[in-house]
mmCIF file of C-alpha atoms in Angstrom:
data_model
loop_
_atom_site.group_PDB
_atom_site.id
_atom_site.type_symbol
_atom_site.label_atom_id
_atom_site.label_comp_id
_atom_site.label_asym_id
_atom_site.label_seq_id
_atom_site.Cartn_x
_atom_site.Cartn_y
_atom_site.Cartn_z
ATOM 1 C CA MET I 91 -18.862 -88.975 -63.393
ATOM 2 C CA GLU I 92 -17.020 -85.935 -64.691
ATOM 3 C CA PRO I 93 -18.424 -82.559 -65.774
ATOM 4 C CA ALA I 94 -18.110 -81.344 -69.378
ATOM 5 C CA SER I 95 -14.877 -79.505 -68.560
ATOM 6 C CA GLY I 96 -13.204 -82.804 -67.831
ATOM 7 C CA GLN I 97 -12.381 -81.803 -64.216
ATOM 8 C CA PRO I 98 -13.502 -84.260 -61.517
ATOM 9 C CA GLU I 99 -16.452 -82.965 -59.453
ATOM 10 C CA LEU I 100 -15.826 -82.602 -55.715
ATOM 11 C CA PRO I 101 -17.840 -85.029 -53.562
ATOM 12 C CA LEU I 102 -20.799 -83.325 -51.938
ATOM 13 C CA SER I 103 -19.706 -84.523 -48.509
ATOM 14 C CA LEU I 104 -16.387 -82.724 -48.982
ATOM 15 C CA LEU I 105 -18.202 -79.486 -49.820
ATOM 16 C CA TYR I 106 -20.321 -79.811 -46.655
ATOM 17 C CA ALA I 107 -17.134 -80.395 -44.667
ATOM 18 C CA GLY I 108 -15.547 -77.344 -46.283
ATOM 19 C CA VAL I 109 -18.450 -75.079 -45.297
ATOM 20 C CA THR I 110 -18.320 -76.449 -41.743
ATOM 21 C CA VAL I 111 -14.559 -75.879 -41.488
ATOM 22 C CA VAL I 112 -14.872 -72.300 -42.767
ATOM 23 C CA LEU I 113 -17.584 -71.567 -40.185
ATOM 24 C CA GLY I 114 -15.549 -73.164 -37.397
ATOM 25 C CA ALA I 115 -12.419 -71.239 -38.367
ATOM 26 C CA ALA I 116 -14.336 -67.954 -38.436
ATOM 27 C CA VAL I 117 -15.853 -68.593 -35.001
ATOM 28 C CA ILE I 118 -12.495 -69.612 -33.497
ATOM 29 C CA HIS I 119 -10.856 -66.504 -34.996
ATOM 30 C CA ARG I 120 -13.405 -64.233 -33.297
ATOM 31 C CA LEU I 121 -13.110 -66.171 -30.040
ATOM 32 C CA LEU I 122 -9.324 -65.763 -30.010
ATOM 33 C CA ARG I 123 -9.756 -62.035 -30.564
ATOM 34 C CA GLN I 124 -12.323 -61.975 -27.732
ATOM 35 C CA GLU I 125 -14.967 -60.630 -30.079
ATOM 36 C CA LEU I 126 -17.618 -63.230 -29.250
ATOM 37 C CA GLN I 127 -19.751 -63.817 -26.180
ATOM 38 C CA MET I 128 -19.925 -67.607 -26.372
ATOM 39 C CA GLY I 129 -22.533 -68.661 -23.831
ATOM 40 C CA VAL I 130 -24.746 -71.731 -23.675
ATOM 41 C CA PRO I 131 -27.368 -70.391 -26.167
ATOM 42 C CA ALA I 132 -24.711 -69.610 -28.778
ATOM 43 C CA ALA I 133 -23.044 -73.009 -28.328
ATOM 44 C CA LEU I 134 -26.386 -74.805 -28.645
ATOM 45 C CA SER I 135 -27.242 -72.859 -31.801
ATOM 46 C CA LEU I 136 -23.962 -73.995 -33.405
ATOM 47 C CA LEU I 137 -24.631 -77.614 -32.421
ATOM 48 C CA LEU I 138 -28.121 -77.398 -33.899
ATOM 49 C CA LEU I 139 -26.578 -75.950 -37.036
ATOM 50 C CA LEU I 140 -24.376 -79.010 -37.407
ATOM 51 C CA LEU I 141 -27.431 -81.207 -36.979
ATOM 52 C CA ALA I 142 -29.218 -79.140 -39.623
ATOM 53 C CA GLY I 143 -26.282 -79.757 -41.966
ATOM 54 C CA TRP I 144 -26.706 -83.510 -41.590
ATOM 55 C CA VAL I 145 -30.470 -83.173 -42.207
ATOM 56 C CA CYS I 146 -29.839 -81.136 -45.374
ATOM 57 C CA PHE I 147 -27.300 -83.696 -46.594
ATOM 58 C CA VAL I 148 -29.739 -86.595 -46.111
ATOM 59 C CA ALA I 149 -33.124 -85.035 -46.862
ATOM 60 C CA LEU I 150 -32.085 -82.594 -49.622
ATOM 61 C CA PRO I 151 -29.476 -84.392 -51.725
ATOM 62 C CA GLY I 152 -27.506 -82.314 -54.153
ATOM 63 C CA TYR I 153 -26.709 -78.626 -54.272
ATOM 64 C CA PRO I 154 -30.088 -77.276 -52.964
ATOM 65 C CA GLY I 155 -29.335 -78.783 -49.538
ATOM 66 C CA LEU I 156 -25.779 -77.443 -49.633
ATOM 67 C CA CYS I 157 -27.021 -73.952 -50.488
ATOM 68 C CA ILE I 158 -29.526 -73.993 -47.625
ATOM 69 C CA PHE I 159 -26.877 -75.199 -45.174
ATOM 70 C CA SER I 160 -24.390 -72.566 -46.358
ATOM 71 C CA LEU I 161 -26.981 -69.810 -45.964
ATOM 72 C CA ALA I 162 -27.856 -71.081 -42.481
ATOM 73 C CA CYS I 163 -24.175 -70.995 -41.534
ATOM 74 C CA LEU I 164 -23.853 -67.414 -42.769
ATOM 75 C CA LEU I 165 -26.947 -66.249 -40.901
ATOM 76 C CA SER I 166 -25.873 -68.048 -37.726
ATOM 77 C CA TYR I 167 -22.410 -66.500 -37.859
ATOM 78 C CA CYS I 168 -23.810 -63.006 -38.388
ATOM 79 C CA THR I 169 -26.143 -63.325 -35.381
ATOM 80 C CA LEU I 170 -23.572 -64.616 -32.870
ATOM 81 C CA PRO I 171 -23.445 -62.240 -29.876
ATOM 82 C CA ASP I 172 -20.645 -59.685 -29.993
ATOM 83 C CA SER I 173 -18.582 -59.383 -26.805
ATOM 84 C CA GLU I 174 -16.898 -56.091 -27.688
ATOM 85 C CA LEU I 175 -18.231 -53.611 -25.140
ATOM 86 C CA LEU I 176 -18.248 -49.833 -25.292
ATOM 87 C CA SER I 177 -17.116 -47.535 -22.516
ATOM 88 C CA VAL I 178 -19.828 -46.255 -20.162
ATOM 89 C CA GLN I 179 -18.034 -42.954 -19.642
ATOM 90 C CA ASP I 180 -20.224 -39.906 -20.344
ATOM 91 C CA LYS I 181 -23.165 -42.094 -21.356
ATOM 92 C CA ALA I 182 -26.572 -41.085 -19.976
ATOM 93 C CA ILE I 183 -29.623 -43.342 -19.785
ATOM 94 C CA LEU I 184 -33.278 -42.653 -19.022
ATOM 95 C CA ILE I 185 -35.229 -45.522 -17.452
ATOM 96 C CA THR I 186 -38.978 -45.511 -16.831
ATOM 97 C CA GLY I 187 -40.824 -47.409 -14.112
ATOM 98 C CA CYS I 188 -38.082 -47.235 -11.475
ATOM 99 C CA ASP I 189 -40.381 -47.411 -8.440
ATOM 100 C CA SER I 190 -39.773 -51.166 -8.186
ATOM 101 C CA GLY I 191 -38.937 -54.297 -10.176
ATOM 102 C CA PHE I 192 -36.654 -54.218 -13.197
ATOM 103 C CA GLY I 193 -36.498 -50.413 -13.352
ATOM 104 C CA PHE I 194 -35.504 -49.998 -9.714
ATOM 105 C CA ALA I 195 -32.844 -52.729 -9.900
ATOM 106 C CA LEU I 196 -31.577 -51.508 -13.284
ATOM 107 C CA ALA I 197 -31.177 -47.905 -12.106
ATOM 108 C CA LYS I 198 -28.975 -49.086 -9.225
ATOM 109 C CA TYR I 199 -27.044 -51.532 -11.409
ATOM 110 C CA LEU I 200 -26.264 -49.038 -14.178
ATOM 111 C CA ASP I 201 -25.374 -46.371 -11.626
ATOM 112 C CA LYS I 202 -22.752 -48.725 -10.176
ATOM 113 C CA LEU I 203 -21.412 -49.410 -13.678
ATOM 114 C CA GLY I 204 -20.739 -45.692 -14.084
ATOM 115 C CA PHE I 205 -23.622 -44.488 -16.256
ATOM 116 C CA THR I 206 -25.432 -41.218 -15.720
ATOM 117 C CA VAL I 207 -28.928 -42.433 -14.848
ATOM 118 C CA PHE I 208 -32.231 -40.602 -15.056
ATOM 119 C CA ALA I 209 -34.688 -42.769 -13.104
ATOM 120 C CA GLY I 210 -38.324 -42.043 -13.904
ATOM 121 C CA VAL I 211 -40.766 -42.898 -11.122
ATOM 122 C CA LEU I 212 -44.527 -42.725 -10.770
ATOM 123 C CA TYR I 213 -44.346 -41.670 -7.121
ATOM 124 C CA LEU I 214 -41.630 -39.157 -6.326
ATOM 125 C CA ASP I 215 -42.209 -39.603 -2.577
ATOM 126 C CA GLY I 216 -42.543 -43.413 -2.764
ATOM 127 C CA PRO I 217 -40.155 -45.890 -1.105
ATOM 128 C CA GLY I 218 -38.442 -46.771 -4.398
ATOM 129 C CA ALA I 219 -37.707 -43.140 -5.259
ATOM 130 C CA LYS I 220 -36.448 -42.418 -1.731
ATOM 131 C CA ASP I 221 -34.135 -45.438 -1.843
ATOM 132 C CA LEU I 222 -32.656 -44.375 -5.180
ATOM 133 C CA LYS I 223 -32.093 -40.835 -3.924
ATOM 134 C CA THR I 224 -30.268 -41.958 -0.796
ATOM 135 C CA SER I 225 -28.314 -44.945 -2.111
ATOM 136 C CA GLY I 226 -27.430 -43.704 -5.600
ATOM 137 C CA SER I 227 -24.376 -41.718 -6.645
ATOM 138 C CA ASN I 228 -24.424 -38.086 -7.726
ATOM 139 C CA ARG I 229 -24.847 -39.354 -11.300
ATOM 140 C CA LEU I 230 -28.338 -40.717 -10.522
ATOM 141 C CA MET I 231 -31.264 -38.293 -10.800
ATOM 142 C CA VAL I 232 -34.833 -39.287 -9.904
ATOM 143 C CA LEU I 233 -37.575 -37.767 -12.084
ATOM 144 C CA GLN I 234 -41.350 -37.641 -11.691
ATOM 145 C CA LEU I 235 -42.485 -39.481 -14.812
ATOM 146 C CA ASP I 236 -45.917 -40.943 -15.401
ATOM 147 C CA VAL I 237 -45.636 -42.305 -18.944
ATOM 148 C CA THR I 238 -49.360 -41.691 -19.546
ATOM 149 C CA SER I 239 -48.950 -37.955 -18.855
ATOM 150 C CA LEU I 240 -47.777 -35.858 -21.798
ATOM 151 C CA GLU I 241 -47.156 -32.977 -19.412
ATOM 152 C CA GLN I 242 -44.745 -35.047 -17.295
ATOM 153 C CA ILE I 243 -43.040 -36.503 -20.374
ATOM 154 C CA THR I 244 -42.486 -33.003 -21.746
ATOM 155 C CA LYS I 245 -41.155 -31.755 -18.412
ATOM 156 C CA SER I 246 -38.803 -34.747 -18.123
ATOM 157 C CA TYR I 247 -37.495 -34.074 -21.612
ATOM 158 C CA ALA I 248 -36.671 -30.499 -20.650
ATOM 159 C CA GLN I 249 -34.931 -31.644 -17.444
ATOM 160 C CA VAL I 250 -32.865 -34.315 -19.196
ATOM 161 C CA LYS I 251 -31.882 -32.026 -22.067
ATOM 162 C CA SER I 252 -30.850 -29.333 -19.613
ATOM 163 C CA GLN I 253 -28.653 -31.752 -17.661
ATOM 164 C CA LEU I 254 -27.061 -33.216 -20.768
ATOM 165 C CA LYS I 255 -26.358 -29.853 -22.355
ATOM 166 C CA ASN I 256 -25.130 -30.855 -25.833
ATOM 167 C CA ARG I 257 -24.167 -34.482 -25.164
ATOM 168 C CA GLY I 258 -27.281 -36.251 -26.379
ATOM 169 C CA LEU I 259 -28.974 -39.175 -24.592
ATOM 170 C CA TRP I 260 -27.230 -42.511 -25.028
ATOM 171 C CA ALA I 261 -30.232 -44.698 -24.245
ATOM 172 C CA LEU I 262 -33.922 -44.780 -23.386
ATOM 173 C CA VAL I 263 -35.166 -47.879 -21.565
ATOM 174 C CA ASN I 264 -38.949 -48.155 -21.810
ATOM 175 C CA ASN I 265 -39.521 -50.337 -18.766
ATOM 176 C CA ALA I 266 -42.721 -48.989 -17.161
ATOM 177 C CA GLY I 267 -45.473 -51.588 -17.373
ATOM 178 C CA ILE I 268 -48.598 -52.919 -15.689
ATOM 179 C CA LEU I 269 -50.332 -56.293 -15.677
ATOM 180 C CA GLU I 270 -53.670 -55.523 -13.994
ATOM 181 C CA PHE I 271 -55.643 -58.785 -13.517
ATOM 182 C CA VAL I 272 -55.198 -62.272 -14.982
ATOM 183 C CA ALA I 273 -58.460 -63.774 -16.256
ATOM 184 C CA ASP I 274 -60.232 -64.964 -19.393
ATOM 185 C CA ALA I 275 -60.320 -62.278 -22.088
ATOM 186 C CA GLU I 276 -64.128 -62.133 -21.998
ATOM 187 C CA LEU I 277 -64.107 -61.428 -18.271
ATOM 188 C CA LEU I 278 -61.631 -58.551 -18.342
ATOM 189 C CA PRO I 279 -63.294 -55.105 -18.490
ATOM 190 C CA MET I 280 -62.399 -52.715 -21.315
ATOM 191 C CA SER I 281 -60.759 -50.460 -18.727
ATOM 192 C CA THR I 282 -58.120 -53.149 -18.216
ATOM 193 C CA TYR I 283 -57.351 -53.343 -21.933
ATOM 194 C CA LYS I 284 -57.167 -49.559 -22.218
ATOM 195 C CA HIS I 285 -54.973 -49.168 -19.144
ATOM 196 C CA CYS I 286 -52.523 -51.826 -20.345
ATOM 197 C CA MET I 287 -52.295 -50.184 -23.754
ATOM 198 C CA ASP I 288 -51.894 -46.711 -22.238
ATOM 199 C CA VAL I 289 -48.974 -47.695 -20.013
ATOM 200 C CA ASN I 290 -47.314 -50.589 -21.852
ATOM 201 C CA PHE I 291 -47.635 -49.290 -25.401
ATOM 202 C CA PHE I 292 -48.859 -45.725 -25.914
ATOM 203 C CA GLY I 293 -46.726 -44.417 -23.042
ATOM 204 C CA ALA I 294 -43.615 -46.013 -24.547
ATOM 205 C CA VAL I 295 -44.450 -44.632 -27.989
ATOM 206 C CA GLU I 296 -45.048 -41.115 -26.641
ATOM 207 C CA LEU I 297 -41.812 -41.158 -24.681
ATOM 208 C CA THR I 298 -39.825 -42.571 -27.599
ATOM 209 C CA LYS I 299 -41.097 -39.925 -29.994
ATOM 210 C CA MET I 300 -40.217 -37.199 -27.483
ATOM 211 C CA PHE I 301 -36.654 -38.387 -26.814
ATOM 212 C CA LEU I 302 -35.630 -39.637 -30.261
ATOM 213 C CA PRO I 303 -33.888 -36.357 -31.214
ATOM 214 C CA LEU I 304 -31.548 -36.813 -28.231
ATOM 215 C CA LEU I 305 -30.984 -40.493 -29.100
ATOM 216 C CA ARG I 306 -30.166 -39.606 -32.709
ATOM 217 C CA GLN I 307 -27.744 -36.952 -31.495
ATOM 218 C CA ALA I 308 -25.844 -39.560 -29.465
ATOM 219 C CA LYS I 309 -26.339 -42.352 -32.024
ATOM 220 C CA GLY I 310 -27.466 -44.330 -29.023
ATOM 221 C CA ARG I 311 -29.851 -47.100 -28.052
ATOM 222 C CA LEU I 312 -33.553 -47.675 -27.594
ATOM 223 C CA VAL I 313 -34.303 -50.644 -25.326
ATOM 224 C CA ASN I 314 -37.927 -51.706 -24.885
ATOM 225 C CA ILE I 315 -38.883 -54.126 -22.127
ATOM 226 C CA SER I 316 -41.555 -56.318 -23.672
ATOM 227 C CA SER I 317 -42.496 -59.799 -22.451
ATOM 228 C CA MET I 318 -42.664 -63.445 -23.382
ATOM 229 C CA ALA I 319 -46.454 -62.862 -23.298
ATOM 230 C CA GLY I 320 -46.017 -60.506 -26.240
ATOM 231 C CA THR I 321 -44.896 -63.347 -28.519
ATOM 232 C CA THR I 322 -46.609 -66.368 -26.972
ATOM 233 C CA PRO I 323 -50.362 -66.620 -26.282
ATOM 234 C CA LEU I 324 -50.774 -67.316 -22.560
ATOM 235 C CA LEU I 325 -54.158 -68.039 -20.996
ATOM 236 C CA GLY I 326 -55.421 -65.110 -18.928
ATOM 237 C CA PHE I 327 -52.959 -62.581 -20.354
ATOM 238 C CA ALA I 328 -54.994 -61.207 -23.274
ATOM 239 C CA ALA I 329 -54.838 -57.546 -22.240
ATOM 240 C CA TYR I 330 -51.226 -57.567 -21.084
ATOM 241 C CA GLY I 331 -50.005 -59.776 -23.944
ATOM 242 C CA ALA I 332 -51.720 -57.653 -26.611
ATOM 243 C CA SER I 333 -50.076 -54.480 -25.294
ATOM 244 C CA LYS I 334 -46.647 -56.129 -25.185
ATOM 245 C CA ALA I 335 -47.123 -57.576 -28.675
ATOM 246 C CA ALA I 336 -47.804 -54.043 -29.903
ATOM 247 C CA LEU I 337 -44.633 -52.826 -28.189
ATOM 248 C CA SER I 338 -42.572 -55.641 -29.751
ATOM 249 C CA MET I 339 -43.821 -54.829 -33.242
ATOM 250 C CA PHE I 340 -43.188 -51.122 -32.661
ATOM 251 C CA SER I 341 -39.614 -52.011 -31.676
ATOM 252 C CA ASN I 342 -39.094 -54.201 -34.748
ATOM 253 C CA VAL I 343 -40.208 -51.454 -37.113
ATOM 254 C CA LEU I 344 -38.143 -48.789 -35.349
ATOM 255 C CA ARG I 345 -35.068 -51.020 -35.486
ATOM 256 C CA GLN I 346 -35.201 -50.852 -39.274
ATOM 257 C CA GLU I 347 -36.121 -47.183 -39.512
ATOM 258 C CA LEU I 348 -33.519 -45.903 -37.034
ATOM 259 C CA ALA I 349 -30.606 -47.918 -38.409
ATOM 260 C CA ILE I 350 -29.767 -45.152 -40.899
ATOM 261 C CA TRP I 351 -29.442 -42.734 -37.963
ATOM 262 C CA GLY I 352 -27.004 -44.994 -36.140
ATOM 263 C CA VAL I 353 -29.532 -45.734 -33.378
ATOM 264 C CA LYS I 354 -29.782 -49.402 -32.395
ATOM 265 C CA VAL I 355 -33.013 -50.899 -31.031
ATOM 266 C CA ALA I 356 -33.229 -53.956 -28.774
ATOM 267 C CA THR I 357 -36.247 -55.735 -27.319
ATOM 268 C CA ILE I 358 -36.023 -57.546 -23.990
ATOM 269 C CA GLN I 359 -38.588 -60.341 -23.582
ATOM 270 C CA PRO I 360 -38.239 -61.776 -20.067
ATOM 271 C CA SER I 361 -40.200 -64.685 -18.688
ATOM 272 C CA ALA I 362 -41.720 -64.742 -15.194
ATOM 273 C CA PHE I 363 -39.609 -62.745 -12.735
ATOM 274 C CA LYS I 364 -40.712 -61.405 -9.358
ATOM 275 C CA THR I 365 -40.960 -57.657 -9.957
ATOM 276 C CA GLY I 366 -44.148 -56.620 -8.172
ATOM 277 C CA ILE I 367 -46.073 -56.342 -11.453
ATOM 278 C CA PHE I 368 -48.660 -58.795 -10.088
ATOM 279 C CA GLY I 369 -49.493 -56.306 -7.361
ATOM 280 C CA THR I 370 -50.711 -57.330 -3.922
ATOM 281 C CA THR I 371 -53.491 -59.573 -2.677
ATOM 282 C CA ASP I 372 -55.516 -56.475 -1.764
ATOM 283 C CA GLN I 373 -55.134 -55.069 -5.275
ATOM 284 C CA TRP I 374 -56.222 -58.378 -6.789
ATOM 285 C CA SER I 375 -59.240 -58.494 -4.503
ATOM 286 C CA ASN I 376 -60.243 -54.966 -5.546
ATOM 287 C CA GLN I 377 -59.806 -55.754 -9.229
ATOM 288 C CA HIS I 378 -61.778 -58.972 -8.819
ATOM 289 C CA THR I 379 -64.625 -56.996 -7.237
ATOM 290 C CA GLN I 380 -64.609 -54.535 -10.141
ATOM 291 C CA ILE I 381 -64.726 -57.385 -12.649
ATOM 292 C CA MET I 382 -67.684 -58.994 -10.884
ATOM 293 C CA GLN I 383 -69.568 -55.702 -10.851
ATOM 294 C CA GLN I 384 -69.214 -55.044 -14.581
ATOM 295 C CA LEU I 385 -70.114 -58.539 -15.848
ATOM 296 C CA SER I 386 -73.396 -58.884 -17.656
ATOM 297 C CA PRO I 387 -75.906 -61.399 -16.220
ATOM 298 C CA ASP I 388 -75.411 -63.729 -19.206
ATOM 299 C CA VAL I 389 -71.625 -63.835 -18.852
ATOM 300 C CA ARG I 390 -71.849 -64.261 -15.073
ATOM 301 C CA LYS I 391 -74.270 -67.175 -15.563
ATOM 302 C CA ASP I 392 -72.228 -68.857 -18.309
ATOM 303 C CA TYR I 393 -68.957 -68.763 -16.374
ATOM 304 C CA GLY I 394 -70.344 -69.213 -12.867
ATOM 305 C CA GLU I 395 -69.326 -67.628 -9.581
ATOM 306 C CA ASN I 396 -66.891 -70.395 -8.619
ATOM 307 C CA TYR I 397 -64.966 -70.175 -11.885
ATOM 308 C CA ILE I 398 -64.580 -66.406 -11.609
ATOM 309 C CA ILE I 399 -63.693 -66.461 -7.911
ATOM 310 C CA ALA I 400 -60.960 -69.036 -8.626
ATOM 311 C CA PHE I 401 -58.880 -66.376 -10.388
ATOM 312 C CA ARG I 402 -58.487 -64.476 -7.135
ATOM 313 C CA GLY I 403 -56.983 -67.592 -5.566
ATOM 314 C CA LYS I 404 -54.398 -67.815 -8.348
ATOM 315 C CA TYR I 405 -52.390 -64.918 -6.925
ATOM 316 C CA GLY I 406 -50.354 -67.041 -4.534
ATOM 317 C CA LYS I 407 -49.670 -69.698 -7.177
ATOM 318 C CA TRP I 408 -48.445 -67.134 -9.699
ATOM 319 C CA GLN I 409 -46.217 -65.434 -7.128
ATOM 320 C CA ALA I 410 -44.687 -68.751 -6.073
ATOM 321 C CA SER I 411 -43.742 -69.577 -9.670
ATOM 322 C CA LEU I 412 -41.806 -66.344 -10.287
ATOM 323 C CA GLN I 413 -38.003 -66.128 -10.329
ATOM 324 C CA ASP I 414 -36.517 -64.012 -7.525
ATOM 325 C CA GLU I 415 -33.136 -63.337 -9.100
ATOM 326 C CA LEU I 416 -33.343 -60.404 -11.544
ATOM 327 C CA GLN I 417 -29.678 -60.457 -12.570
ATOM 328 C CA PRO I 418 -30.247 -62.365 -15.868
ATOM 329 C CA VAL I 419 -32.509 -59.522 -17.017
ATOM 330 C CA LEU I 420 -30.088 -56.828 -15.837
ATOM 331 C CA ASN I 421 -27.225 -58.564 -17.656
ATOM 332 C CA ASP I 422 -29.110 -58.708 -20.953
ATOM 333 C CA ILE I 423 -30.219 -55.071 -20.713
ATOM 334 C CA SER I 424 -26.690 -53.890 -19.939
ATOM 335 C CA ILE I 425 -25.307 -55.874 -22.893
ATOM 336 C CA ALA I 426 -27.959 -54.315 -25.143
ATOM 337 C CA LEU I 427 -26.793 -50.915 -23.930
ATOM 338 C CA ILE I 428 -23.029 -51.278 -24.309
ATOM 339 C CA ALA I 429 -22.346 -54.079 -26.801
ATOM 340 C CA LYS I 430 -20.877 -52.691 -29.992
ATOM 341 C CA ASN I 431 -23.291 -54.833 -31.987
ATOM 342 C CA PRO I 432 -26.207 -55.786 -29.704
ATOM 343 C CA LYS I 433 -28.736 -58.417 -30.646
ATOM 344 C CA SER I 434 -32.206 -57.327 -31.679
ATOM 345 C CA HIS I 435 -33.893 -59.550 -29.070
ATOM 346 C CA TYR I 436 -32.934 -60.869 -25.658
ATOM 347 C CA SER I 437 -34.951 -63.486 -23.786
ATOM 348 C CA PRO I 438 -33.773 -63.836 -20.179
ATOM 349 C CA GLY I 439 -35.301 -66.670 -18.171
ATOM 350 C CA THR I 440 -35.770 -70.358 -19.013
ATOM 351 C CA ALA I 441 -39.435 -70.080 -19.947
ATOM 352 C CA ALA I 442 -38.701 -67.151 -22.270
ATOM 353 C CA ASN I 443 -37.114 -69.599 -24.705
ATOM 354 C CA PHE I 444 -39.096 -72.746 -23.877
ATOM 355 C CA PHE I 445 -42.623 -71.358 -24.285
ATOM 356 C CA PRO I 446 -42.006 -69.539 -27.618
ATOM 357 C CA PHE I 447 -40.345 -72.701 -28.939
ATOM 358 C CA ILE I 448 -43.491 -74.714 -28.148
ATOM 359 C CA TYR I 449 -45.713 -72.114 -29.786
ATOM 360 C CA ARG I 450 -43.654 -71.648 -32.944
ATOM 361 C CA TYR I 451 -42.563 -75.176 -33.758
ATOM 362 C CA LEU I 452 -45.224 -77.556 -32.456
ATOM 363 C CA PRO I 453 -48.577 -78.098 -34.189
ATOM 364 C CA THR I 454 -51.133 -75.572 -32.958
ATOM 365 C CA ARG I 455 -53.419 -78.165 -31.406
ATOM 366 C CA LEU I 456 -50.515 -79.641 -29.466
ATOM 367 C CA SER I 457 -49.168 -76.272 -28.269
ATOM 368 C CA ASP I 458 -52.676 -75.163 -27.223
ATOM 369 C CA PHE I 459 -53.092 -78.409 -25.277
ATOM 370 C CA ILE I 460 -49.736 -77.933 -23.524
ATOM 371 C CA PHE I 461 -50.366 -74.290 -22.609
ATOM 372 C CA TYR I 462 -53.856 -75.050 -21.342
ATOM 373 C CA HIS I 463 -52.647 -77.753 -18.981
ATOM 374 C CA LEU I 464 -49.573 -75.809 -17.902
ATOM 375 C CA LEU I 465 -51.402 -72.577 -17.112
ATOM 376 C CA LYS I 466 -54.863 -73.524 -15.923
ATOM 377 C CA SER I 467 -53.398 -74.372 -12.480
ATOM 378 C CA GLY I 468 -56.135 -76.827 -11.558
ATOM 379 C CA GLN I 469 -58.836 -74.298 -12.382
ATOM 380 C CA ASP I 470 -62.350 -75.610 -12.962
ATOM 381 C CA VAL I 471 -64.242 -75.135 -16.231
ATOM 382 C CA PRO I 472 -67.077 -72.609 -16.674
ATOM 383 C CA ASP I 473 -70.561 -73.702 -15.685
ATOM 384 C CA GLY I 474 -71.770 -73.246 -19.260
ATOM 385 C CA VAL I 475 -69.190 -75.741 -20.514
ATOM 386 C CA LYS I 476 -70.323 -78.298 -17.929
ATOM 387 C CA GLU I 477 -73.946 -77.904 -18.986
ATOM 388 C CA ILE I 478 -73.316 -78.637 -22.641
ATOM 389 C CA GLY I 479 -70.896 -81.454 -21.782
ATOM 390 C CA LEU I 480 -67.788 -80.251 -23.639
#
């Protein structure tokens, strides 16, 4: 069949092949110029794109399928990770929560890379702060910084600005965070919700608002350490997950608003790494005692002593499931800091991609079933559920 112009119409399969060839040529061109960071995730996304092209060709015959495939190719190409890295020379970074975990490891890692590092700690005389002072270079400065204290945030701003003179601050890494206790949302006291929001969200917002003038001056970066729990509903993590979800949304809005200032915003959403955020067995025992004391008689009766006590025994199981090696997180944060065109989101850790995939793409009933059986860890059901036979 020929169109009205009399020219033969190109076969649809040839047009699909043409789009695929153009995409492949563009990717190869950037690879040859060493402008792409082609890791496993990027390679898998391109393979899935080819599969999507076949699905469009079969399920959406005609030009609608071709248009969708072409748009998918364009979006995929634009979101491929850029490997062009900026120099670290004369770049200063403020990191919160450097007493332990990600913050402590990141302060050391970035110091070795050559950054000027301001490491905010909760305890200036704590072991983490002392280690950073003794093992760091003369470019690393340890600051007293409780992110829930406006007074300390203001003082830190004055110290950083004084040290930088007129350079501006290249990056702020909002890393400070707490988990508190893992238990059913109904069992957690309001103090736990408020504390998580104060540290994980409001503290990051307060600090960001304070330091944004210095970030705008440097046209730098804002990197917020959120969590997989901020995008995926995980049993027992209602307080922590809600605070991290708020931080993720805050980051997404700021990314759009700060683009006109030349400030780039990235969100890091790690899965389960061993950072000390779970606290110690003594801390869990104390928190468990506080929870038991504040429960109303009705709630205590409905859940039962054994069900509530079981959460305290989860500590060892959670700790055993955490990843020891923090380098995947450090790598993603450093790329977010020095890549010319960083991604908006980084998800280090296997579960950080697997769990959100289950939640987003599987039917809700199926994903709820999977999460329940993955996370309940052999835990019994509440007494009230047993009584009514659910």
